[in-house]
Amino acid sequence: MADQDLIPFSDKYKRIATEEAWAPEELLKMYADLYNSKTYDDPGFDSLWGFYGSSMEPRPATVRRKLADLDDERIADMDAAGIDFAILSLTSPGVQVFDRDTAVTLARDSNDMLKEAIDRHPDRYAGLCAIAPQAPELAALELERCKNLGFRGIINNSHTFGEYLSDPKFWPIFEAAEAMDMPIYLHPTTPPKNMIEPMLEVGLDGAIFGFGAETGMHMLRIITAGVFDRFPKLQMIIGHMGEALPYWMYRLDFMHNAQVSSHRYETLKPLQKKVSDYLKEHVTITSSGMAWEPAIKFAQQQIGLDRVMYAMDYPYQYVKQEVTDMDNMDMSDEHKKMFYQDVATKVFKL
Ligand code: 1DF
Ligand code: MN
């Protein structure tokens, strides 16, 4: 690679990338096997890993290779893009498509592998703890183990078999996350079977749109279920500029109040605060896959400068030009440092 292709490290801030995916080789093989077995009825999984798991097109083949590498290629890519530090998390759907026992074991093994990589590159990586929501009480125990291993938060790849963390059966996970002061990154996956069809039939189920629609709804379900009233110290993170929620805040507040006060739904209950207040007080947003100055500034203005941070979404969106675009934002160095470094340092206690 020619030198002029390298983006130099900045002396004004450390660039910390906060939604960076990895996967053990064995997990990639398990995804391919699960797809080929035709025993798992999940069109979203088939759409995602039927493609990324085996396609020989350049993009999926490169993604597979980069996902499994935690050493030379990944560090070289970070160096070339001027990324100082990466928060690594198990790629979507993580362990959330396997039976309970398999998922619990896989989460634990992948956390151990990630810990070893962090120990090899402690100045470049930190990690998020993978959990199996299929076993909420065991997930809470794994969190405690992860905390002791130095993990900085939790990765959850949205729904598990069409079930959402708004269901109280998952709340031991929130309880443990709050008690251990570990933020939960709610990362997308493809929508569940009963949501995906109108998107899938026209190719809109994945990262182009379906991911965001499903994950934004998941975050809303967590808010409207009263999770943050029950766990007032809980902190969460969502990518892709907040999965569109910042742009919706006005209408969310108006309509939530309108429906609750007219008792329209048994399931939509009064909350202590406005929907938008929970976003401002409990959610940090990352720029993963959305290196777009107007959206970043809007979120900084509406959610808070201390709640918007940088992410690249490696290896799915490894575009060095994005870092240059972010460097060139019409924004003070102080605020750029918050975006690239300070918010992540605080959220993940780096
Ligand atoms: C894609 C994008 C796939 C993201 C991902 O995990 C993912 C993609 C399987 O481009 O298909 O995490 N993303 O976060 O935008
Ligand atoms: Mn991602």
CSV table of C-alpha atoms and ligand atoms in Angstrom, one decimal:
chain,number,residue,atom,x,y,z
A,1,MET,CA,0.0,0.0,0.0
A,2,ALA,CA,1.3,3.5,-0.9
A,3,ASP,CA,2.1,5.7,2.0
A,4,GLN,CA,-0.4,8.4,0.9
A,5,ASP,CA,-3.2,5.8,1.5
A,6,LEU,CA,-2.4,5.7,5.2
A,7,ILE,CA,-4.4,8.0,7.5
A,8,PRO,CA,-2.0,9.2,10.2
A,9,PHE,CA,-2.8,8.9,13.8
A,10,SER,CA,-3.9,12.2,15.2
A,11,ASP,CA,-2.1,14.1,17.9
A,12,LYS,CA,-5.3,15.9,18.9
A,13,TYR,CA,-7.3,12.8,19.9
A,14,LYS,CA,-7.2,9.0,20.1
A,15,ARG,CA,-9.6,7.5,17.6
A,16,ILE,CA,-11.5,4.8,19.5
A,17,ALA,CA,-13.8,2.6,17.3
A,18,THR,CA,-16.6,1.1,19.4
A,19,GLU,CA,-18.6,-1.4,17.3
A,20,GLU,CA,-15.9,-3.6,15.8
A,21,ALA,CA,-16.9,-7.2,15.0
A,22,TRP,CA,-15.0,-10.5,15.3
A,23,ALA,CA,-15.9,-14.2,15.1
A,24,PRO,CA,-13.9,-17.3,15.9
A,25,GLU,CA,-13.4,-19.5,12.8
A,26,GLU,CA,-15.4,-22.3,14.6
A,27,LEU,CA,-18.4,-20.0,15.0
A,28,LEU,CA,-18.3,-19.1,11.3
A,29,LYS,CA,-18.3,-22.8,10.5
A,30,MET,CA,-21.2,-23.4,12.9
A,31,TYR,CA,-23.2,-20.7,11.1
A,32,ALA,CA,-22.5,-22.4,7.8
A,33,ASP,CA,-23.5,-25.8,9.2
A,34,LEU,CA,-26.7,-24.4,10.8
A,35,TYR,CA,-27.6,-22.9,7.4
A,36,ASN,CA,-26.8,-26.0,5.5
A,37,SER,CA,-28.7,-28.3,8.0
A,38,LYS,CA,-32.0,-26.6,7.0
A,39,THR,CA,-33.2,-27.4,10.6
A,40,TYR,CA,-33.4,-23.8,11.8
A,41,ASP,CA,-36.5,-22.0,10.7
A,42,ASP,CA,-35.3,-18.4,10.6
A,43,PRO,CA,-35.3,-16.6,7.2
A,44,GLY,CA,-33.3,-13.7,8.6
A,45,PHE,CA,-30.5,-16.0,9.6
A,46,ASP,CA,-30.6,-17.7,6.2
A,47,SER,CA,-30.5,-14.4,4.5
A,48,LEU,CA,-27.5,-13.2,6.5
A,49,TRP,CA,-25.3,-16.3,7.0
A,50,GLY,CA,-26.5,-18.1,3.9
A,51,PHE,CA,-24.6,-15.2,2.2
A,52,TYR,CA,-21.7,-14.3,4.5
A,53,GLY,CA,-21.1,-17.9,5.5
A,54,SER,CA,-20.1,-19.2,2.1
A,55,SER,CA,-20.4,-16.7,-0.8
A,56,MET,CA,-17.2,-16.4,-2.8
A,57,GLU,CA,-18.0,-12.8,-3.9
A,58,PRO,CA,-15.1,-10.5,-2.8
A,59,ARG,CA,-17.1,-8.6,-0.1
A,60,PRO,CA,-18.3,-11.7,2.0
A,61,ALA,CA,-15.1,-13.6,1.5
A,62,THR,CA,-13.1,-10.6,2.8
A,63,VAL,CA,-15.5,-10.1,5.7
A,64,ARG,CA,-15.1,-13.7,6.7
A,65,ARG,CA,-11.3,-13.5,6.7
A,66,LYS,CA,-11.2,-10.2,8.6
A,67,LEU,CA,-13.8,-11.3,11.2
A,68,ALA,CA,-11.6,-14.3,12.2
A,69,ASP,CA,-8.4,-12.3,12.4
A,70,LEU,CA,-7.5,-10.7,15.8
A,71,ASP,CA,-3.8,-10.1,15.0
A,72,ASP,CA,-1.8,-9.0,12.0
A,73,GLU,CA,-4.5,-8.1,9.4
A,74,ARG,CA,-6.8,-6.3,11.9
A,75,ILE,CA,-4.0,-4.3,13.5
A,76,ALA,CA,-2.7,-3.4,10.0
A,77,ASP,CA,-6.1,-2.2,9.0
A,78,MET,CA,-6.4,-0.2,12.2
A,79,ASP,CA,-3.0,1.3,11.5
A,80,ALA,CA,-3.9,2.2,7.9
A,81,ALA,CA,-7.1,3.9,9.0
A,82,GLY,CA,-5.5,5.7,12.0
A,83,ILE,CA,-7.6,3.8,14.5
A,84,ASP,CA,-5.8,3.8,17.8
A,85,PHE,CA,-8.1,1.5,19.7
A,86,ALA,CA,-11.0,-0.9,19.1
A,87,ILE,CA,-13.8,-2.2,21.3
A,88,LEU,CA,-14.4,-5.7,19.9
A,89,SER,CA,-17.6,-7.7,20.0
A,90,LEU,CA,-18.9,-11.0,18.7
A,91,THR,CA,-20.5,-10.5,15.3
A,92,SER,CA,-24.2,-10.8,14.8
A,93,PRO,CA,-26.2,-13.0,15.7
A,94,GLY,CA,-23.5,-14.1,18.2
A,95,VAL,CA,-24.6,-17.2,20.0
A,96,GLN,CA,-28.3,-16.3,19.8
A,97,VAL,CA,-29.3,-18.8,17.2
A,98,PHE,CA,-28.2,-22.0,19.0
A,99,ASP,CA,-29.8,-24.1,21.7
A,100,ARG,CA,-29.3,-23.0,25.3
A,101,ASP,CA,-26.4,-25.3,26.3
A,102,THR,CA,-24.5,-24.7,23.0
A,103,ALA,CA,-25.0,-21.0,23.3
A,104,VAL,CA,-23.8,-20.9,27.0
A,105,THR,CA,-20.6,-22.8,26.1
A,106,LEU,CA,-20.0,-20.8,22.9
A,107,ALA,CA,-20.3,-17.5,24.7
A,108,ARG,CA,-17.9,-18.6,27.4
A,109,ASP,CA,-15.3,-20.0,24.9
A,110,SER,CA,-15.5,-16.9,22.6
A,111,ASN,CA,-15.0,-14.6,25.6
A,112,ASP,CA,-11.9,-16.6,26.6
A,113,MET,CA,-10.6,-16.3,23.0
A,114,LEU,CA,-11.2,-12.6,23.0
A,115,LYS,CA,-9.5,-12.2,26.3
A,116,GLU,CA,-6.4,-13.9,24.9
A,117,ALA,CA,-6.4,-11.5,22.0
A,118,ILE,CA,-6.7,-8.5,24.3
A,119,ASP,CA,-3.8,-9.8,26.3
A,120,ARG,CA,-1.7,-10.0,23.1
A,121,HIS,CA,-2.7,-6.4,22.1
A,122,PRO,CA,-3.6,-4.6,25.4
A,123,ASP,CA,-2.8,-1.2,23.9
A,124,ARG,CA,-5.1,-1.7,20.9
A,125,TYR,CA,-8.2,-3.7,22.1
A,126,ALA,CA,-10.8,-3.9,24.7
A,127,GLY,CA,-13.8,-6.3,24.6
A,128,LEU,CA,-17.5,-6.7,25.2
A,129,CYS,CA,-18.8,-9.8,26.9
A,130,ALA,CA,-20.9,-12.2,24.8
A,131,ILE,CA,-23.8,-13.7,26.6
A,132,ALA,CA,-26.5,-16.3,25.9
A,133,PRO,CA,-29.9,-14.7,26.6
A,134,GLN,CA,-31.3,-18.2,26.2
A,135,ALA,CA,-30.2,-18.7,29.8
A,136,PRO,CA,-30.6,-15.3,31.6
A,137,GLU,CA,-29.4,-16.5,35.1
A,138,LEU,CA,-26.3,-18.0,33.6
A,139,ALA,CA,-25.7,-14.9,31.4
A,140,ALA,CA,-25.6,-12.9,34.7
A,141,LEU,CA,-22.9,-15.2,36.0
A,142,GLU,CA,-20.9,-14.9,32.7
A,143,LEU,CA,-21.1,-11.2,33.1
A,144,GLU,CA,-19.5,-11.4,36.5
A,145,ARG,CA,-16.8,-13.6,35.1
A,146,CYS,CA,-16.3,-11.1,32.2
A,147,LYS,CA,-16.1,-8.2,34.5
A,148,ASN,CA,-13.3,-9.9,36.4
A,149,LEU,CA,-11.5,-10.6,33.1
A,150,GLY,CA,-11.5,-6.9,32.3
A,151,PHE,CA,-14.4,-6.8,29.7
A,152,ARG,CA,-15.9,-3.3,29.3
A,153,GLY,CA,-19.5,-4.1,28.6
A,154,ILE,CA,-21.9,-6.6,27.1
A,155,ILE,CA,-22.8,-7.3,23.5
A,156,ASN,CA,-26.4,-8.4,22.7
A,157,ASN,CA,-27.3,-9.0,19.1
A,158,SER,CA,-31.0,-7.9,19.3
A,159,HIS,CA,-33.8,-10.5,19.5
A,160,THR,CA,-33.3,-14.1,20.4
A,161,PHE,CA,-35.7,-16.4,18.6
A,162,GLY,CA,-38.1,-13.5,18.2
A,163,GLU,CA,-38.1,-12.6,21.9
A,164,TYR,CA,-37.1,-9.2,23.2
A,165,LEU,CA,-35.2,-8.0,26.3
A,166,SER,CA,-38.4,-6.1,27.3
A,167,ASP,CA,-39.7,-9.5,28.5
A,168,PRO,CA,-39.1,-9.7,32.3
A,169,LYS,CA,-37.7,-13.2,31.9
A,170,PHE,CA,-34.5,-11.5,30.6
A,171,TRP,CA,-34.3,-9.0,33.3
A,172,PRO,CA,-31.7,-10.9,35.4
A,173,ILE,CA,-29.3,-9.6,32.6
A,174,PHE,CA,-30.3,-6.0,33.2
A,175,GLU,CA,-30.0,-6.5,37.0
A,176,ALA,CA,-26.5,-7.9,36.6
A,177,ALA,CA,-25.4,-5.3,34.1
A,178,GLU,CA,-26.6,-2.5,36.4
A,179,ALA,CA,-25.0,-4.1,39.5
A,180,MET,CA,-21.7,-4.5,37.7
A,181,ASP,CA,-21.8,-1.1,36.0
A,182,MET,CA,-21.4,-2.7,32.5
A,183,PRO,CA,-23.2,-1.0,29.5
A,184,ILE,CA,-25.1,-3.2,27.1
A,185,TYR,CA,-24.5,-2.7,23.4
A,186,LEU,CA,-27.8,-3.5,21.6
A,187,HIS,CA,-26.4,-4.5,18.2
A,188,PRO,CA,-28.7,-5.4,15.2
A,189,THR,CA,-29.5,-8.7,13.7
A,190,THR,CA,-32.0,-9.5,10.9
A,191,PRO,CA,-35.7,-9.2,11.9
A,192,PRO,CA,-37.4,-12.3,13.2
A,193,LYS,CA,-39.6,-14.5,11.0
A,194,ASN,CA,-42.8,-12.7,11.9
A,195,MET,CA,-41.4,-9.3,10.9
A,196,ILE,CA,-39.0,-9.9,8.0
A,197,GLU,CA,-41.1,-11.0,5.0
A,198,PRO,CA,-42.0,-7.6,3.4
A,199,MET,CA,-38.3,-6.6,3.7
A,200,LEU,CA,-36.8,-9.8,2.7
A,201,GLU,CA,-38.8,-10.1,-0.6
A,202,VAL,CA,-37.1,-6.9,-1.8
A,203,GLY,CA,-33.7,-7.3,-0.2
A,204,LEU,CA,-34.2,-4.7,2.5
A,205,ASP,CA,-33.9,-7.0,5.6
A,206,GLY,CA,-30.2,-6.5,6.3
A,207,ALA,CA,-27.9,-3.6,7.3
A,208,ILE,CA,-29.5,-1.4,4.6
A,209,PHE,CA,-32.7,-1.0,6.6
A,210,GLY,CA,-34.1,-4.1,8.4
A,211,PHE,CA,-31.4,-4.1,11.0
A,212,GLY,CA,-32.1,-0.6,12.1
A,213,ALA,CA,-35.9,-0.9,12.0
A,214,GLU,CA,-35.8,-4.0,14.2
A,215,THR,CA,-33.1,-2.8,16.6
A,216,GLY,CA,-34.7,0.6,17.0
A,217,MET,CA,-38.0,-1.1,17.9
A,218,HIS,CA,-36.1,-3.3,20.3
A,219,MET,CA,-34.7,-0.3,22.1
A,220,LEU,CA,-38.1,1.3,22.2
A,221,ARG,CA,-39.6,-1.9,23.7
A,222,ILE,CA,-37.0,-1.8,26.4
A,223,ILE,CA,-37.9,1.9,27.2
A,224,THR,CA,-41.7,1.4,27.1
A,225,ALA,CA,-41.5,-1.7,29.2
A,226,GLY,CA,-40.2,0.5,32.0
A,227,VAL,CA,-36.8,-1.2,32.2
A,228,PHE,CA,-35.0,2.1,33.0
A,229,ASP,CA,-37.6,2.9,35.7
A,230,ARG,CA,-36.8,-0.5,37.3
A,231,PHE,CA,-33.0,-0.3,36.7
A,232,PRO,CA,-32.2,3.5,37.0
A,233,LYS,CA,-28.5,3.1,36.7
A,234,LEU,CA,-28.5,0.9,33.6
A,235,GLN,CA,-26.7,2.2,30.5
A,236,MET,CA,-27.1,1.0,27.0
A,237,ILE,CA,-25.5,1.7,23.6
A,238,ILE,CA,-27.0,1.6,20.1
A,239,GLY,CA,-25.2,2.0,16.8
A,240,HIS,CA,-26.0,3.5,13.4
A,241,MET,CA,-26.7,6.9,14.8
A,242,GLY,CA,-29.3,5.6,17.2
A,243,GLU,CA,-31.1,3.3,14.8
A,244,ALA,CA,-33.2,6.4,13.7
A,245,LEU,CA,-34.6,7.0,17.2
A,246,PRO,CA,-33.1,10.5,17.7
A,247,TYR,CA,-35.1,11.7,14.7
A,248,TRP,CA,-38.3,10.2,16.1
A,249,MET,CA,-38.1,11.7,19.6
A,250,TYR,CA,-40.8,14.4,19.2
A,251,ARG,CA,-43.4,12.0,17.8
A,252,LEU,CA,-42.4,9.3,20.3
A,253,ASP,CA,-43.1,11.6,23.2
A,254,PHE,CA,-46.3,13.0,21.8
A,255,MET,CA,-47.8,9.6,20.9
A,256,HIS,CA,-46.6,7.7,23.9
A,257,ASN,CA,-48.4,10.3,26.1
A,258,ALA,CA,-51.5,10.3,23.9
A,259,GLN,CA,-51.9,6.5,23.9
A,260,VAL,CA,-51.1,6.1,27.6
A,261,SER,CA,-53.4,8.8,28.8
A,262,SER,CA,-56.2,7.4,26.7
A,263,HIS,CA,-55.6,3.9,28.0
A,264,ARG,CA,-55.5,2.5,24.5
A,265,TYR,CA,-53.2,-0.5,25.2
A,266,GLU,CA,-53.1,-2.7,28.2
A,267,THR,CA,-49.4,-3.2,27.4
A,268,LEU,CA,-48.4,0.4,27.0
A,269,LYS,CA,-48.0,1.7,30.6
A,270,PRO,CA,-47.2,5.1,32.1
A,271,LEU,CA,-43.5,5.8,32.6
A,272,GLN,CA,-41.7,8.1,35.1
A,273,LYS,CA,-40.2,10.1,32.3
A,274,LYS,CA,-40.7,11.0,28.6
A,275,VAL,CA,-39.5,8.5,26.1
A,276,SER,CA,-36.8,11.0,24.9
A,277,ASP,CA,-35.6,11.4,28.4
A,278,TYR,CA,-34.6,7.8,28.6
A,279,LEU,CA,-32.6,8.2,25.4
A,280,LYS,CA,-30.8,11.2,26.8
A,281,GLU,CA,-30.1,9.7,30.2
A,282,HIS,CA,-29.6,6.0,29.5
A,283,VAL,CA,-28.4,5.5,25.9
A,284,THR,CA,-25.2,6.4,24.1
A,285,ILE,CA,-25.2,6.4,20.3
A,286,THR,CA,-22.4,5.4,18.0
A,287,SER,CA,-21.7,6.5,14.4
A,288,SER,CA,-21.2,2.9,13.2
A,289,GLY,CA,-22.0,2.7,9.5
A,290,MET,CA,-23.2,6.4,9.5
A,291,ALA,CA,-20.1,8.5,9.0
A,292,TRP,CA,-22.4,11.4,8.2
A,293,GLU,CA,-21.8,14.9,9.7
A,294,PRO,CA,-25.4,16.2,9.7
A,295,ALA,CA,-26.7,13.1,11.5
A,296,ILE,CA,-23.9,13.2,14.0
A,297,LYS,CA,-24.4,16.9,14.8
A,298,PHE,CA,-28.2,16.4,15.1
A,299,ALA,CA,-27.6,13.6,17.6
A,300,GLN,CA,-25.0,15.6,19.6
A,301,GLN,CA,-27.4,18.6,19.7
A,302,GLN,CA,-30.5,16.6,20.7
A,303,ILE,CA,-29.1,13.7,22.8
A,304,GLY,CA,-26.0,15.3,24.1
A,305,LEU,CA,-22.3,15.8,23.2
A,306,ASP,CA,-21.5,13.3,25.9
A,307,ARG,CA,-23.7,10.6,24.4
A,308,VAL,CA,-22.4,10.3,20.8
A,309,MET,CA,-19.3,8.4,19.9
A,310,TYR,CA,-17.4,7.0,17.0
A,311,ALA,CA,-17.6,3.5,15.5
A,312,MET,CA,-16.4,2.1,12.2
A,313,ASP,CA,-18.3,-1.2,12.1
A,314,TYR,CA,-15.2,-3.2,10.9
A,315,PRO,CA,-15.1,-5.3,8.9
A,316,TYR,CA,-18.5,-4.7,7.4
A,317,GLN,CA,-17.8,-1.1,6.7
A,318,TYR,CA,-14.0,-0.7,6.5
A,319,VAL,CA,-13.8,2.6,4.6
A,320,LYS,CA,-10.7,4.6,5.5
A,321,GLN,CA,-12.2,7.7,3.8
A,322,GLU,CA,-14.8,7.8,6.6
A,323,VAL,CA,-12.1,8.6,9.1
A,324,THR,CA,-11.0,11.5,6.9
A,325,ASP,CA,-14.6,12.7,6.6
A,326,MET,CA,-15.0,12.6,10.4
A,327,ASP,CA,-11.7,14.4,10.9
A,328,ASN,CA,-12.9,17.1,8.5
A,329,MET,CA,-16.3,17.7,10.2
A,330,ASP,CA,-17.0,21.4,10.9
A,331,MET,CA,-16.6,20.9,14.6
A,332,SER,CA,-14.3,22.2,17.3
A,333,ASP,CA,-11.3,20.0,18.2
A,334,GLU,CA,-12.7,19.7,21.7
A,335,HIS,CA,-16.0,18.3,20.5
A,336,LYS,CA,-14.2,16.0,18.0
A,337,LYS,CA,-12.1,14.7,20.9
A,338,MET,CA,-15.3,14.0,22.7
A,339,PHE,CA,-16.7,12.1,19.7
A,340,TYR,CA,-13.6,10.1,19.0
A,341,GLN,CA,-12.2,9.5,22.5
A,342,ASP,CA,-13.8,11.0,25.6
A,343,VAL,CA,-17.3,9.6,25.4
A,344,ALA,CA,-16.0,6.1,24.8
A,345,THR,CA,-13.4,6.4,27.5
A,346,LYS,CA,-16.1,7.3,30.0
A,347,VAL,CA,-18.8,4.8,28.8
A,348,PHE,CA,-16.3,1.9,28.8
A,349,LYS,CA,-14.1,3.1,31.6
A,350,LEU,CA,-11.0,2.7,29.5
B,1,1DF,C1,-23.6,-6.2,8.3
B,1,1DF,C2,-23.6,-5.0,8.9
B,1,1DF,C3,-23.5,-7.4,9.0
B,1,1DF,C4,-23.4,-5.0,10.3
B,1,1DF,C5,-23.3,-7.3,10.4
B,1,1DF,O1,-23.2,-8.5,11.1
B,1,1DF,C6,-23.2,-6.1,11.0
B,1,1DF,C7,-23.8,-6.2,6.8
B,1,1DF,C8,-23.5,-9.7,10.5
B,1,1DF,O2,-23.3,-5.3,6.1
B,1,1DF,O3,-24.4,-7.2,6.3
B,1,1DF,O4,-22.9,-6.1,12.3
B,1,1DF,N1,-23.5,-3.7,10.9
B,1,1DF,O5,-23.5,-3.6,12.1
B,1,1DF,O6,-23.9,-2.7,10.2
B,2,MN,MN,-22.1,-3.9,13.5
